[in-house]
Protein backbone atom coordinates (compact mmCIF):
# COMPACT_ATOMS: atom_id res chain seq x y z
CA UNK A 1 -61.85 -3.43 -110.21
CA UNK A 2 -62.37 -1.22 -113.44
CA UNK A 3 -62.23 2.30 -112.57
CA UNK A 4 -63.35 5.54 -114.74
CA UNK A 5 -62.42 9.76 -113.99
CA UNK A 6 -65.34 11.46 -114.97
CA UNK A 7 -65.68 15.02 -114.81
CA UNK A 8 -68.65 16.95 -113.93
CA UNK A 9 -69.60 20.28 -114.80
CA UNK A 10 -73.03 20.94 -113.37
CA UNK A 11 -72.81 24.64 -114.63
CA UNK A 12 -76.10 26.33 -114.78
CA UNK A 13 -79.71 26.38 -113.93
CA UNK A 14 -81.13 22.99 -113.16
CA UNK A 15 -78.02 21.47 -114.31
CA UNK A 16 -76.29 21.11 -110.90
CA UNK A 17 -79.88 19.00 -109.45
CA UNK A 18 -79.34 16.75 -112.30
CA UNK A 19 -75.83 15.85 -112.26
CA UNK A 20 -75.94 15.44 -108.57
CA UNK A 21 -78.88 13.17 -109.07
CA UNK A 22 -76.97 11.20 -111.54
CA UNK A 23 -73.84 11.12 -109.05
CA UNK A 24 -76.15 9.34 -106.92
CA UNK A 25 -76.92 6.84 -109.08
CA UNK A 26 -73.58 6.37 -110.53
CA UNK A 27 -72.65 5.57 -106.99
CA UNK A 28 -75.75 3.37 -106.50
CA UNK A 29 -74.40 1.29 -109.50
CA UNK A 30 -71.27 1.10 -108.05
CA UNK A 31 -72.38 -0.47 -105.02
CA UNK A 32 -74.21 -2.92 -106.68
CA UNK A 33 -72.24 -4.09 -109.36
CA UNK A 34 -69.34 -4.18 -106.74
CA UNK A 35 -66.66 -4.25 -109.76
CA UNK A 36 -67.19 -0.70 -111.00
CA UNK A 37 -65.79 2.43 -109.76
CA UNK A 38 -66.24 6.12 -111.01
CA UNK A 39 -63.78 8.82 -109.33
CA UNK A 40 -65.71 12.25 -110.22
CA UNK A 41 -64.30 15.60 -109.56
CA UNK A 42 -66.53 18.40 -110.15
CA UNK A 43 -65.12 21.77 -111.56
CA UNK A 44 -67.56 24.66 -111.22
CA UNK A 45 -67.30 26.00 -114.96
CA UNK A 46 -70.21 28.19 -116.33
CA UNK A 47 -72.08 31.42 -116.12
CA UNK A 48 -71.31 31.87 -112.48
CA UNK A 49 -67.56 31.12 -113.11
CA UNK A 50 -68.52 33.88 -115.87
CA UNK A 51 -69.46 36.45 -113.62
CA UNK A 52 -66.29 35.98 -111.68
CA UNK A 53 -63.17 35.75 -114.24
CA UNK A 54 -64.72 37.00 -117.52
CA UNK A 55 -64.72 33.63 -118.94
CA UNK A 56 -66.93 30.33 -119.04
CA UNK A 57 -63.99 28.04 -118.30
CA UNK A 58 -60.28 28.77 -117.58
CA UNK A 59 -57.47 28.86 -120.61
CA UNK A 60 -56.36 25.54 -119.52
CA UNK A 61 -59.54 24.18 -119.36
CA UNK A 62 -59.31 21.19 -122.06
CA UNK A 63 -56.17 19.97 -121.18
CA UNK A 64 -57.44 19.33 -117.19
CA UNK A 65 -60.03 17.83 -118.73
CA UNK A 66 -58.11 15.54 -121.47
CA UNK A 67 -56.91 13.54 -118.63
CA UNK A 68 -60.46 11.91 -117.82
CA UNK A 69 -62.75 9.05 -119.26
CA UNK A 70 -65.89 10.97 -120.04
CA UNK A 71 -67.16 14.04 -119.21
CA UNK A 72 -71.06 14.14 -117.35
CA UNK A 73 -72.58 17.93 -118.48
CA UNK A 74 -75.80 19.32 -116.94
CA UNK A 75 -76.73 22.58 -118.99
CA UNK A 76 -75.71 26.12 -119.77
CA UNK A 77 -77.31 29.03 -120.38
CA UNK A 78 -78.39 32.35 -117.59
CA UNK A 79 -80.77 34.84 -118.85
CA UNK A 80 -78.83 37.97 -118.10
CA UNK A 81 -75.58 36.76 -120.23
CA UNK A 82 -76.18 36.34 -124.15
CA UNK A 83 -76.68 32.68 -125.42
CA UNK A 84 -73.81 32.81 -127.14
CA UNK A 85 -71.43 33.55 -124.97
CA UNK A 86 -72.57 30.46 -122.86
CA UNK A 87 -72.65 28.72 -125.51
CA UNK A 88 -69.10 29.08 -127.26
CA UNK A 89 -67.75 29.93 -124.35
CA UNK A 90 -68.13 26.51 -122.32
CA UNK A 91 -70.21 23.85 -124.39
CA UNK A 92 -69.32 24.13 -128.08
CA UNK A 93 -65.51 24.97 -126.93
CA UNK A 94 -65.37 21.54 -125.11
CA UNK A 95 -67.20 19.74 -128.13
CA UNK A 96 -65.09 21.57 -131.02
CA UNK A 97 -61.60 21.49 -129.20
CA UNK A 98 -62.35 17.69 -128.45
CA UNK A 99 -63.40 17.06 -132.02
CA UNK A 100 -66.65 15.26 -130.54
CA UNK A 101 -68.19 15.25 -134.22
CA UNK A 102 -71.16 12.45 -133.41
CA UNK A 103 -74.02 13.90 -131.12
CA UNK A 104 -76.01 11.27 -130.82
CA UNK A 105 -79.49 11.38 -129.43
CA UNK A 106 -81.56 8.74 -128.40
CA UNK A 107 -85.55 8.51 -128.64
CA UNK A 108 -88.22 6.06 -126.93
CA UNK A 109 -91.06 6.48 -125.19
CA UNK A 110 -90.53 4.96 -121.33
CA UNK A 111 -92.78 2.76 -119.98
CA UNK A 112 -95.45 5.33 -117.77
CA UNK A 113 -94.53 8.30 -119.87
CA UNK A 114 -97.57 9.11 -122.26
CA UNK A 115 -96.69 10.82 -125.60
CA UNK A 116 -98.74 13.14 -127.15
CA UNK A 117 -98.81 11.21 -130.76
CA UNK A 118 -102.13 9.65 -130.37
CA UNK A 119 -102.30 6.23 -129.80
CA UNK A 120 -98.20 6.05 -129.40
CA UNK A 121 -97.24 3.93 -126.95
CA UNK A 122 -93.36 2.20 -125.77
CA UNK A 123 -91.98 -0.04 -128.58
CA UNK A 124 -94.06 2.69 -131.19
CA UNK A 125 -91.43 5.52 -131.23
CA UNK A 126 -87.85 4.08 -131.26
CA UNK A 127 -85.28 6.60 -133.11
CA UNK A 128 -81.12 7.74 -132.12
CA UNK A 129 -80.70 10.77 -134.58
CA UNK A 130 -77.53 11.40 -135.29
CA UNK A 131 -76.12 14.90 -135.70
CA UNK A 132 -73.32 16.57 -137.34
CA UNK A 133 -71.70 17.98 -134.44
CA UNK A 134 -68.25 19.89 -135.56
CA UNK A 135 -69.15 22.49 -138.46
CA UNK A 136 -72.49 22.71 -140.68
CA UNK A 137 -74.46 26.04 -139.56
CA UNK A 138 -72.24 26.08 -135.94
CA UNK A 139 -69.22 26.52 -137.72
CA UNK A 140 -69.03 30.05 -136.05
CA UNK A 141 -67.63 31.46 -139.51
CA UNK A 142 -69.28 35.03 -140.08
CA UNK A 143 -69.62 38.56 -139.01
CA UNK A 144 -71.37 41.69 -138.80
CA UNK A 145 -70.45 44.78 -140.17
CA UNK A 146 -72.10 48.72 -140.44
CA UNK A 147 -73.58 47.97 -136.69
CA UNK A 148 -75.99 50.36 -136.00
CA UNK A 149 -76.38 51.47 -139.13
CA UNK A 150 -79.11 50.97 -141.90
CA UNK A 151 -77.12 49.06 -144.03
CA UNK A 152 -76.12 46.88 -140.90
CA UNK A 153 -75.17 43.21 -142.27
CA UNK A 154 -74.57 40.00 -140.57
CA UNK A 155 -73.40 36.65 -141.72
CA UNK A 156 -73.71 33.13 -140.85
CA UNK A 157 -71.14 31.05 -142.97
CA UNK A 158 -72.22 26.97 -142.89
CA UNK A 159 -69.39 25.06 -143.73
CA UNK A 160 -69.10 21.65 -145.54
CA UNK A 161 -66.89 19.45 -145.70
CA UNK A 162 -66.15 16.32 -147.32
CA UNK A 163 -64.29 14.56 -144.80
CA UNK A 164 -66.84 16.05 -141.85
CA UNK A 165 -69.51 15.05 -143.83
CA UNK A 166 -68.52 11.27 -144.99
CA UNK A 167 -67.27 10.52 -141.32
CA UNK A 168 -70.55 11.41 -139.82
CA UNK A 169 -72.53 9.44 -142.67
CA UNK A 170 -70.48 6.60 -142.29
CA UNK A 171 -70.65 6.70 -138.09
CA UNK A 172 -74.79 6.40 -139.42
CA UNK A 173 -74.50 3.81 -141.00
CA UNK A 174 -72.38 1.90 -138.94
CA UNK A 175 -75.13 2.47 -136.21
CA UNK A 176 -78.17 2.02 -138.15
CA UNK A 177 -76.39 -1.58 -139.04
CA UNK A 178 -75.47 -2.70 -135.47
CA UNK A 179 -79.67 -1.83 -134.53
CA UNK A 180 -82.56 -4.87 -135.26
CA UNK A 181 -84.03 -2.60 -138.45
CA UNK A 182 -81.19 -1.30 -140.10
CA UNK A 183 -82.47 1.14 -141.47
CA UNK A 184 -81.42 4.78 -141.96
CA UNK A 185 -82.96 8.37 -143.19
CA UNK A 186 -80.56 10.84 -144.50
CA UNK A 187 -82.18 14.54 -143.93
CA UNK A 188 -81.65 17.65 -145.41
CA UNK A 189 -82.90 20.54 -147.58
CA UNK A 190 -81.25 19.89 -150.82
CA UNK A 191 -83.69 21.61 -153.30
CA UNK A 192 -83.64 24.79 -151.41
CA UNK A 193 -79.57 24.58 -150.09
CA UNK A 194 -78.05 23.72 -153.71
CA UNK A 195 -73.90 23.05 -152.63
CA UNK A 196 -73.61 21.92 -149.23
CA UNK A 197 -76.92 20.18 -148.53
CA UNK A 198 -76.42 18.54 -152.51
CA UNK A 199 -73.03 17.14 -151.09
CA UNK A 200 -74.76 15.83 -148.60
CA UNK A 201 -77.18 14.08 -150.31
CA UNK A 202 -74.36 12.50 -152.63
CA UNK A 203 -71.66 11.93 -149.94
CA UNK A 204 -74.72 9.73 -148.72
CA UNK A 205 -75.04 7.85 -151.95
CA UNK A 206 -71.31 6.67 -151.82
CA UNK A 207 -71.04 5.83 -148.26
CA UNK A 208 -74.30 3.55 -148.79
CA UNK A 209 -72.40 1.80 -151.27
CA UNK A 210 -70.25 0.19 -148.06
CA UNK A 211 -73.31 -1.30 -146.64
CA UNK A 212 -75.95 -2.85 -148.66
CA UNK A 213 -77.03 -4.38 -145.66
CA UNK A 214 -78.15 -1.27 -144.27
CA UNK A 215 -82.05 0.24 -146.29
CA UNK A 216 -81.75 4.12 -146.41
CA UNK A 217 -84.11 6.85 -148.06
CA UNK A 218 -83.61 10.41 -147.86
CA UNK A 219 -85.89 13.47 -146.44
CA UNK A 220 -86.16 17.25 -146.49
CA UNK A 221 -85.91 18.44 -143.12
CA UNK A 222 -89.44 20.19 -143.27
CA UNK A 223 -91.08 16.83 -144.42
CA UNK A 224 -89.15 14.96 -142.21
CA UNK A 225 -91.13 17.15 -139.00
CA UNK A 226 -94.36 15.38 -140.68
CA UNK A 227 -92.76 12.37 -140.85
CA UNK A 228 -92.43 12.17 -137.21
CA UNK A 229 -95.60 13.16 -136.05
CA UNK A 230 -97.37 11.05 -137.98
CA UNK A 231 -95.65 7.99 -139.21
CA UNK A 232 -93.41 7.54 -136.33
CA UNK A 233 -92.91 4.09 -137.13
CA UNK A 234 -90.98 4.16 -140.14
CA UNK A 235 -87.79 5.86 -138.76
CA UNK A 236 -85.43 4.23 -137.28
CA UNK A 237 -81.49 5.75 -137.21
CA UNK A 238 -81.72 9.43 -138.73
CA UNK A 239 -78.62 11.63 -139.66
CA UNK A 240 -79.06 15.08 -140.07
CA UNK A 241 -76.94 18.47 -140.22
CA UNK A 242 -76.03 20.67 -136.72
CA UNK A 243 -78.63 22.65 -136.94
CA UNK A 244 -81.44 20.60 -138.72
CA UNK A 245 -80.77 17.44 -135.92
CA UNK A 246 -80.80 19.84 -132.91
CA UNK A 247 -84.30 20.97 -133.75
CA UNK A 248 -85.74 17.45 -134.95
CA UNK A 249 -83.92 16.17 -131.79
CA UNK A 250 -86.20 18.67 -129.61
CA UNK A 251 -89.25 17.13 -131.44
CA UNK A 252 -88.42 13.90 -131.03
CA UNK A 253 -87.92 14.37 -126.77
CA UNK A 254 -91.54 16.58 -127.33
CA UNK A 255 -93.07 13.39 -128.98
CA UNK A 256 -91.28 11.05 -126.39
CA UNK A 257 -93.14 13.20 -123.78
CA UNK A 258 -91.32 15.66 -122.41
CA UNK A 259 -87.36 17.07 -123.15
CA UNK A 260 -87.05 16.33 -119.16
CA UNK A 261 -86.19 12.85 -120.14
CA UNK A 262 -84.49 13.31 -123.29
CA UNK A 263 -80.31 12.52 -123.58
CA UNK A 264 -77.57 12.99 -125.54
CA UNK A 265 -74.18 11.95 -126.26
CA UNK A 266 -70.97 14.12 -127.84
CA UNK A 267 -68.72 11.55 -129.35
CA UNK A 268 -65.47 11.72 -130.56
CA UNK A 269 -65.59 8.09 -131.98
CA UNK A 270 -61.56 7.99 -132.69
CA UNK A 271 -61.46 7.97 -128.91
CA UNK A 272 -58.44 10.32 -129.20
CA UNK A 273 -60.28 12.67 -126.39
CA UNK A 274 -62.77 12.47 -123.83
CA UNK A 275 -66.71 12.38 -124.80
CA UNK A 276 -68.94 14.50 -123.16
CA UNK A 277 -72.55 13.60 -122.14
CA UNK A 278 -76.04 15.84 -121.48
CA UNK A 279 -79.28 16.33 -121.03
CA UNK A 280 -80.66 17.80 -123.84
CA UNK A 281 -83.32 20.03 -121.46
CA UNK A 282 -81.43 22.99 -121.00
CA UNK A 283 -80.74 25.29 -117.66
CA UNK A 284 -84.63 25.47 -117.27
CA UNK A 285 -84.42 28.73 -114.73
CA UNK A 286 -88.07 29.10 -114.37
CA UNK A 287 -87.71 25.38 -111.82
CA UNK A 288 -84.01 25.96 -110.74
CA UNK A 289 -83.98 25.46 -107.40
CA UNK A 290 -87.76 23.97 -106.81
CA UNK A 291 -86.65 20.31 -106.73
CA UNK A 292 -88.89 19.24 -109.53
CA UNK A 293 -86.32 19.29 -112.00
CA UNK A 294 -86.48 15.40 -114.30
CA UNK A 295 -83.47 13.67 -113.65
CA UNK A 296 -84.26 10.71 -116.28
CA UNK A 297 -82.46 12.68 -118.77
CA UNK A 298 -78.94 12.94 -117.23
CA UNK A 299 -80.04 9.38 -115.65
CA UNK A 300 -80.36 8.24 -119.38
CA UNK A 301 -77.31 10.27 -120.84
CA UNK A 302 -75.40 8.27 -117.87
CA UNK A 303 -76.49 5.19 -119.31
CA UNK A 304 -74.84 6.69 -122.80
CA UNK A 305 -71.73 7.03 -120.97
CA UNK A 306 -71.51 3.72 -119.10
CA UNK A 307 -72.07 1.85 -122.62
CA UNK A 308 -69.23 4.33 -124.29
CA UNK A 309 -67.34 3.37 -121.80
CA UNK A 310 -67.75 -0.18 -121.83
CA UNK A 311 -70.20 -1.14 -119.46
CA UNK A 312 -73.37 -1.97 -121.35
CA UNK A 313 -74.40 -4.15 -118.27
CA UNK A 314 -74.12 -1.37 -116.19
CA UNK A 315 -75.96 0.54 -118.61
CA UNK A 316 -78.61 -1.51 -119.32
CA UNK A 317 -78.94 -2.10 -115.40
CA UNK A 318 -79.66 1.57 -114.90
CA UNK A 319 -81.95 1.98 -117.41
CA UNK A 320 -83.86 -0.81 -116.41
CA UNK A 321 -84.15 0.73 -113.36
CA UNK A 322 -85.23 4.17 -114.78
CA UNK A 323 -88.17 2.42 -116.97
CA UNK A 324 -88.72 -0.04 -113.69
CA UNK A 325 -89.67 3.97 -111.85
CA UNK A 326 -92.04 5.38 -114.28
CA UNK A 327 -93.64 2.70 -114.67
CA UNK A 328 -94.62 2.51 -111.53
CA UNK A 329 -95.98 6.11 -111.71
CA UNK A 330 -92.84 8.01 -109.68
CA UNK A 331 -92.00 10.78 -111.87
CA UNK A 332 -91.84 14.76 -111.96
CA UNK A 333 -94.73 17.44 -113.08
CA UNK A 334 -93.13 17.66 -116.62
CA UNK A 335 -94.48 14.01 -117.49
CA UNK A 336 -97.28 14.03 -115.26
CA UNK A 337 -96.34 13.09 -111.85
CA UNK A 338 -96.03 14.93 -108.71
CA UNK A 339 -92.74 13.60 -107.41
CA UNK A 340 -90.13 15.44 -106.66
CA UNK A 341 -86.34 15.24 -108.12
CA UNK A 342 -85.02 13.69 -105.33
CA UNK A 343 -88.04 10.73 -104.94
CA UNK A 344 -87.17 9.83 -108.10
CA UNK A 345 -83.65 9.73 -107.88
CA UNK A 346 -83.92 7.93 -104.60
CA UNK A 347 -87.08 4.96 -106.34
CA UNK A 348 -83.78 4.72 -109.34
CA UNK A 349 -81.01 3.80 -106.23
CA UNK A 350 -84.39 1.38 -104.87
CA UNK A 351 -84.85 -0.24 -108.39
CA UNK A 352 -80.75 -0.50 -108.99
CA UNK A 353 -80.55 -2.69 -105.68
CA UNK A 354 -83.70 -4.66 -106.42
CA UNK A 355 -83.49 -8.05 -105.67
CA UNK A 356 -84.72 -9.37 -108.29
CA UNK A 357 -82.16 -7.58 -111.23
């Protein structure tokens, strides 16, 4: 019997729907595959916990959580506390203190999901973008000073490195090799950024050099937008900055038909902590609470987990499953449908004790 600790933190918005819908699953999985186990505690960090103790998670917070496998994230985020408290206060402090420096972000468009490229169909759109996910523009190096004031000013330091940079390149390449096409596009915005985004582009160069196997060009970020809408199938593995790879990631789930279905992954690829997986949606407060909230997304970044962990049957069982769903025309308003979060999650259980996978 293999078993994994996973922690969930639900947090905010829809975020508690979805990771109780992927619970379900998880435990459907377990059933079925008979040799699997996940123990899950829950801890009830976020804006609520906020509200309470003046803090998005306790002082202690990453060591109680060092002691698990993986850690299964729904979203964070309330509209009467600032983004960025939320934000550094729960998400990016679990990411940066673990050192999870790969975010990687799958793309495809499922089966019974229409995207709104014309004429794209499954097998059409088929990306994992990569993003920088320790410094860049989210360093958090900065300030403000004169507030109030005319002369008010307010920085935003993004930070470089050459080791950050050359360990995310190379964790590129190393995917773009292991996938059918192997090929990779290096993005940034070199000929307006002229230090770090130039290191980029020649930390790039040299880490090529270690796999000739691997075809790679290179794109500005704003050409790279075109790129995607309308030659879709020439990408394949993408690496791109924080900030540039969180907004082309949002494109991508738009193009793949909705964000609702869109996952994520928070890597530390050393394996010295534990990696943290999300949806990418968001706390989505406008349909907290209605039950239409798309679980494929934390059903997806489950799947992420279960191959991270080293259960790619599992994984590939699940997502079956998922595709298996849609397909069949069971899915949520944001795609389409008119089912409900709960009908789906309980057609993905169906599908993961079909008899005939």
């Amino acid at each position: 019997m293999r078993q994994y600790k996973i922690a969930a933190i639900p947090a905010d918005g829809i975020g508690p729907e979805v990771i109780q819908a992927g619970q379900t699953v998880l435990e459907a999985l377990a059933e079925r595959l008979g040799d699997v186990r996940f123990e899950i505690a829950t801890f009830d960090w976020g804006t609520e916990y906020y509200r309470r103790h003046g803090e998005m998670m306790p002082a202690d917070g990453l060591e109680r959580l060092r002691q698990f496998d993986a850690i299964y994230f729904g979203s964070v985020g309330a509209p009467d506390v600032p983004d960025h408290i939320t934000l550094w206060g729960l998400r990016l402090r679990i990411c940066q203190g673990f050192d999870q420096y790969a975010n990687v972000r799958p793309t495809r468009i499922i089966p019974g999901i229409t995207s709104p490229l014309r004429d794209a169909g499954p097998g059409d759109l088929d990306w994992v973008i990569v993003r920088e996910n320790s410094e860049g523009e989210y360093s958090g190096h900065g300030g403000r000073a004169h507030r109030g004031l005319p002369e008010e000013v307010g920085t935003e330091v993004a930070i470089f490195t050459r080791v950050g940079v050359t360990r995310i390149m190379r964790y590129a390449f190393k995917l773009a090799q292991s996938r059918p096409r192997r090929r990779l596009t290096v993005v940034t915005k070199s000929n307006a950024q002229r230090h770090g985004m130039v290191m980029w582009d020649e930390i790039a160069a040299e880490v090529a050099r270690e796999f000739p196997d691997v075809t790679w060009d290179k794109m500005l970020v704003d050409a790279m937008t075109v790129r995607m809408t309308q030659k879709p199938r020439s990408l394949d593995t993408i690496v791109a900055t924080n900030l540039h790879a969180d907004i082309l990631s949002d494109l991508a789930g738009a193009l793949a038909g909705s964000l609702g279905i869109a996952p994520t992954a928070n890597i530390d690829p050393e394996r010295r902590f534990p990696s943290m997986f999300e949806p990418i949606h968001g706390s989505a407060f406008d349909i907290t609470g209605k039950g239409i909230a798309n679980p494929v997304a934390a059903f997806w970044t489950a799947a992420q987990m279960l191959e991270h962990l080293g259960e790619p049957d599992a994984a590939a069982r699940l997502m079956r499953a998922v595709e298996r769903v849609c397909a069949l025309g069971i899915r949520t308003p944001d795609v389409g449908g008119t089912a409900t979060t709960r009908e789906v999650t309980d057609a993905v259980v169906d599908a993961i004790h079909g008899a005939n996978d």
